Amino acid sequence: MSAKRFAPKLHIKTGDKVKVIAGSNRGSVGEVKVVFPSENRAIVDGLNMKTKHFKPVNDNPGGINQIEGPIHLSNLMLVEPKTGQPTKTGRKEVNGKSARFSKKSGEIIK
């Protein structure tokens, strides 16, 4: 399988508030920390916690820590900033640039 030439336009960006619609964290709301376009996954702050064992290195004592695991983008839904309700997103051209908009209210999402 060859690598994609361009990263696809995604419905979620870093800093967006999202709601989990499937999985063990269903119904939870959090902010997106990192998006991985090539894997179609995102890390959401405080959700999908995994246990990770760290070896002691120099000033790090090591031990067992909890870290966020990536969640597939299909399991996340953008939360509309004004109403706080999850919404689907679309794209339309505004001033010659592609912009995301809420399909519930029709408003542009920054």
mmCIF file with all atom_site columns, N, CA, C and O in Angstrom, residues 11-12 18-22 28 32 41-44 47 71-78:
data_model
loop_
_atom_site.group_PDB
_atom_site.id
_atom_site.type_symbol
_atom_site.label_atom_id
_atom_site.label_alt_id
_atom_site.label_comp_id
_atom_site.label_asym_id
_atom_site.label_entity_id
_atom_site.label_seq_id
_atom_site.pdbx_PDB_ins_code
_atom_site.Cartn_x
_atom_site.Cartn_y
_atom_site.Cartn_z
_atom_site.occupancy
_atom_site.B_iso_or_equiv
_atom_site.pdbx_formal_charge
_atom_site.auth_seq_id
_atom_site.auth_comp_id
_atom_site.auth_asym_id
_atom_site.auth_atom_id
_atom_site.pdbx_PDB_model_num
ATOM 1  N N  . HIS A 1 11 ? -12.884 16.559 9.784  1.00 0.00 ? 11 HIS A N  1
ATOM 2  C CA . HIS A 1 11 ? -13.948 17.332 10.412 1.00 0.00 ? 11 HIS A CA 1
ATOM 3  C C  . HIS A 1 11 ? -13.571 17.784 11.814 1.00 0.00 ? 11 HIS A C  1
ATOM 4  O O  . HIS A 1 11 ? -14.310 18.515 12.456 1.00 0.00 ? 11 HIS A O  1
ATOM 5  N N  . ILE A 1 12 ? -12.390 17.350 12.297 1.00 0.00 ? 12 ILE A N  1
ATOM 6  C CA . ILE A 1 12 ? -11.933 17.707 13.644 1.00 0.00 ? 12 ILE A CA 1
ATOM 7  C C  . ILE A 1 12 ? -10.526 18.273 13.559 1.00 0.00 ? 12 ILE A C  1
ATOM 8  O O  . ILE A 1 12 ? -9.692  17.759 12.818 1.00 0.00 ? 12 ILE A O  1
ATOM 9  N N  . VAL A 1 18 ? -14.973 17.970 21.520 1.00 0.00 ? 18 VAL A N  1
ATOM 10 C CA . VAL A 1 18 ? -15.644 16.845 20.873 1.00 0.00 ? 18 VAL A CA 1
ATOM 11 C C  . VAL A 1 18 ? -16.363 15.978 21.897 1.00 0.00 ? 18 VAL A C  1
ATOM 12 O O  . VAL A 1 18 ? -16.029 15.981 23.081 1.00 0.00 ? 18 VAL A O  1
ATOM 13 N N  . LYS A 1 19 ? -17.344 15.225 21.396 1.00 0.00 ? 19 LYS A N  1
ATOM 14 C CA . LYS A 1 19 ? -18.079 14.258 22.216 1.00 0.00 ? 19 LYS A CA 1
ATOM 15 C C  . LYS A 1 19 ? -17.811 12.874 21.635 1.00 0.00 ? 19 LYS A C  1
ATOM 16 O O  . LYS A 1 19 ? -17.834 12.685 20.421 1.00 0.00 ? 19 LYS A O  1
ATOM 17 N N  . VAL A 1 20 ? -17.570 11.895 22.507 1.00 0.00 ? 20 VAL A N  1
ATOM 18 C CA . VAL A 1 20 ? -17.336 10.520 22.076 1.00 0.00 ? 20 VAL A CA 1
ATOM 19 C C  . VAL A 1 20 ? -18.693 9.870  21.876 1.00 0.00 ? 20 VAL A C  1
ATOM 20 O O  . VAL A 1 20 ? -19.539 9.890  22.773 1.00 0.00 ? 20 VAL A O  1
ATOM 21 N N  . ILE A 1 21 ? -18.927 9.304  20.662 1.00 0.00 ? 21 ILE A N  1
ATOM 22 C CA . ILE A 1 21 ? -20.232 8.729  20.351 1.00 0.00 ? 21 ILE A CA 1
ATOM 23 C C  . ILE A 1 21 ? -20.229 7.201  20.350 1.00 0.00 ? 21 ILE A C  1
ATOM 24 O O  . ILE A 1 21 ? -21.276 6.589  20.220 1.00 0.00 ? 21 ILE A O  1
ATOM 25 N N  . ALA A 1 22 ? -19.038 6.582  20.516 1.00 0.00 ? 22 ALA A N  1
ATOM 26 C CA . ALA A 1 22 ? -18.962 5.122  20.562 1.00 0.00 ? 22 ALA A CA 1
ATOM 27 C C  . ALA A 1 22 ? -17.755 4.699  21.378 1.00 0.00 ? 22 ALA A C  1
ATOM 28 O O  . ALA A 1 22 ? -16.778 5.426  21.476 1.00 0.00 ? 22 ALA A O  1
ATOM 29 N N  . SER A 1 28 ? -18.743 11.065 26.804 1.00 0.00 ? 28 SER A N  1
ATOM 30 C CA . SER A 1 28 ? -17.780 11.980 27.410 1.00 0.00 ? 28 SER A CA 1
ATOM 31 C C  . SER A 1 28 ? -17.427 13.105 26.445 1.00 0.00 ? 28 SER A C  1
ATOM 32 O O  . SER A 1 28 ? -17.426 12.927 25.236 1.00 0.00 ? 28 SER A O  1
ATOM 33 N N  . VAL A 1 32 ? -9.576  18.195 21.967 1.00 0.00 ? 32 VAL A N  1
ATOM 34 C CA . VAL A 1 32 ? -8.612  17.462 21.157 1.00 0.00 ? 32 VAL A CA 1
ATOM 35 C C  . VAL A 1 32 ? -7.226  18.051 21.378 1.00 0.00 ? 32 VAL A C  1
ATOM 36 O O  . VAL A 1 32 ? -7.020  19.255 21.230 1.00 0.00 ? 32 VAL A O  1
ATOM 37 N N  . ARG A 1 41 ? -6.934  9.288  13.574 1.00 0.00 ? 41 ARG A N  1
ATOM 38 C CA . ARG A 1 41 ? -7.116  9.179  15.014 1.00 0.00 ? 41 ARG A CA 1
ATOM 39 C C  . ARG A 1 41 ? -6.772  10.500 15.692 1.00 0.00 ? 41 ARG A C  1
ATOM 40 O O  . ARG A 1 41 ? -6.063  11.321 15.128 1.00 0.00 ? 41 ARG A O  1
ATOM 41 N N  . ALA A 1 42 ? -7.295  10.679 16.895 1.00 0.00 ? 42 ALA A N  1
ATOM 42 C CA . ALA A 1 42 ? -7.019  11.882 17.669 1.00 0.00 ? 42 ALA A CA 1
ATOM 43 C C  . ALA A 1 42 ? -6.875  11.519 19.139 1.00 0.00 ? 42 ALA A C  1
ATOM 44 O O  . ALA A 1 42 ? -7.469  10.549 19.608 1.00 0.00 ? 42 ALA A O  1
ATOM 45 N N  . ILE A 1 43 ? -6.074  12.315 19.864 1.00 0.00 ? 43 ILE A N  1
ATOM 46 C CA . ILE A 1 43 ? -5.943  12.146 21.304 1.00 0.00 ? 43 ILE A CA 1
ATOM 47 C C  . ILE A 1 43 ? -6.783  13.240 21.959 1.00 0.00 ? 43 ILE A C  1
ATOM 48 O O  . ILE A 1 43 ? -6.607  14.420 21.670 1.00 0.00 ? 43 ILE A O  1
ATOM 49 N N  . VAL A 1 44 ? -7.716  12.809 22.821 1.00 0.00 ? 44 VAL A N  1
ATOM 50 C CA . VAL A 1 44 ? -8.618  13.728 23.505 1.00 0.00 ? 44 VAL A CA 1
ATOM 51 C C  . VAL A 1 44 ? -8.193  13.804 24.970 1.00 0.00 ? 44 VAL A C  1
ATOM 52 O O  . VAL A 1 44 ? -7.937  12.777 25.608 1.00 0.00 ? 44 VAL A O  1
ATOM 53 N N  . LEU A 1 47 ? -9.411  11.355 28.095 1.00 0.00 ? 47 LEU A N  1
ATOM 54 C CA . LEU A 1 47 ? -10.247 10.228 27.665 1.00 0.00 ? 47 LEU A CA 1
ATOM 55 C C  . LEU A 1 47 ? -9.391  9.088  27.114 1.00 0.00 ? 47 LEU A C  1
ATOM 56 O O  . LEU A 1 47 ? -8.279  9.297  26.656 1.00 0.00 ? 47 LEU A O  1
ATOM 57 N N  . ILE A 1 71 ? -8.133  7.909  19.727 1.00 0.00 ? 71 ILE A N  1
ATOM 58 C CA . ILE A 1 71 ? -9.500  7.476  19.430 1.00 0.00 ? 71 ILE A CA 1
ATOM 59 C C  . ILE A 1 71 ? -9.744  7.703  17.949 1.00 0.00 ? 71 ILE A C  1
ATOM 60 O O  . ILE A 1 71 ? -9.346  8.740  17.407 1.00 0.00 ? 71 ILE A O  1
ATOM 61 N N  . HIS A 1 72 ? -10.403 6.760  17.285 1.00 0.00 ? 72 HIS A N  1
ATOM 62 C CA . HIS A 1 72 ? -10.683 6.908  15.863 1.00 0.00 ? 72 HIS A CA 1
ATOM 63 C C  . HIS A 1 72 ? -11.641 8.072  15.635 1.00 0.00 ? 72 HIS A C  1
ATOM 64 O O  . HIS A 1 72 ? -12.571 8.294  16.415 1.00 0.00 ? 72 HIS A O  1
ATOM 65 N N  . LEU A 1 73 ? -11.413 8.850  14.558 1.00 0.00 ? 73 LEU A N  1
ATOM 66 C CA . LEU A 1 73 ? -12.206 10.047 14.287 1.00 0.00 ? 73 LEU A CA 1
ATOM 67 C C  . LEU A 1 73 ? -13.681 9.738  14.052 1.00 0.00 ? 73 LEU A C  1
ATOM 68 O O  . LEU A 1 73 ? -14.536 10.586 14.313 1.00 0.00 ? 73 LEU A O  1
ATOM 69 N N  . SER A 1 74 ? -13.989 8.531  13.595 1.00 0.00 ? 74 SER A N  1
ATOM 70 C CA . SER A 1 74 ? -15.387 8.179  13.365 1.00 0.00 ? 74 SER A CA 1
ATOM 71 C C  . SER A 1 74 ? -16.163 8.059  14.674 1.00 0.00 ? 74 SER A C  1
ATOM 72 O O  . SER A 1 74 ? -17.386 8.092  14.674 1.00 0.00 ? 74 SER A O  1
ATOM 73 N N  . ASN A 1 75 ? -15.449 7.928  15.794 1.00 0.00 ? 75 ASN A N  1
ATOM 74 C CA . ASN A 1 75 ? -16.091 7.822  17.099 1.00 0.00 ? 75 ASN A CA 1
ATOM 75 C C  . ASN A 1 75 ? -16.192 9.166  17.810 1.00 0.00 ? 75 ASN A C  1
ATOM 76 O O  . ASN A 1 75 ? -16.602 9.221  18.961 1.00 0.00 ? 75 ASN A O  1
ATOM 77 N N  . LEU A 1 76 ? -15.804 10.242 17.129 1.00 0.00 ? 76 LEU A N  1
ATOM 78 C CA . LEU A 1 76 ? -15.848 11.577 17.715 1.00 0.00 ? 76 LEU A CA 1
ATOM 79 C C  . LEU A 1 76 ? -16.791 12.464 16.921 1.00 0.00 ? 76 LEU A C  1
ATOM 80 O O  . LEU A 1 76 ? -16.882 12.358 15.702 1.00 0.00 ? 76 LEU A O  1
ATOM 81 N N  . MET A 1 77 ? -17.499 13.348 17.635 1.00 0.00 ? 77 MET A N  1
ATOM 82 C CA . MET A 1 77 ? -18.409 14.290 16.990 1.00 0.00 ? 77 MET A CA 1
ATOM 83 C C  . MET A 1 77 ? -18.136 15.675 17.553 1.00 0.00 ? 77 MET A C  1
ATOM 84 O O  . MET A 1 77 ? -18.025 15.844 18.770 1.00 0.00 ? 77 MET A O  1
ATOM 85 N N  . LEU A 1 78 ? -18.023 16.655 16.679 1.00 0.00 ? 78 LEU A N  1
ATOM 86 C CA . LEU A 1 78 ? -17.731 18.017 17.086 1.00 0.00 ? 78 LEU A CA 1
ATOM 87 C C  . LEU A 1 78 ? -18.882 18.599 17.886 1.00 0.00 ? 78 LEU A C  1
ATOM 88 O O  . LEU A 1 78 ? -20.048 18.411 17.540 1.00 0.00 ? 78 LEU A O  1
#
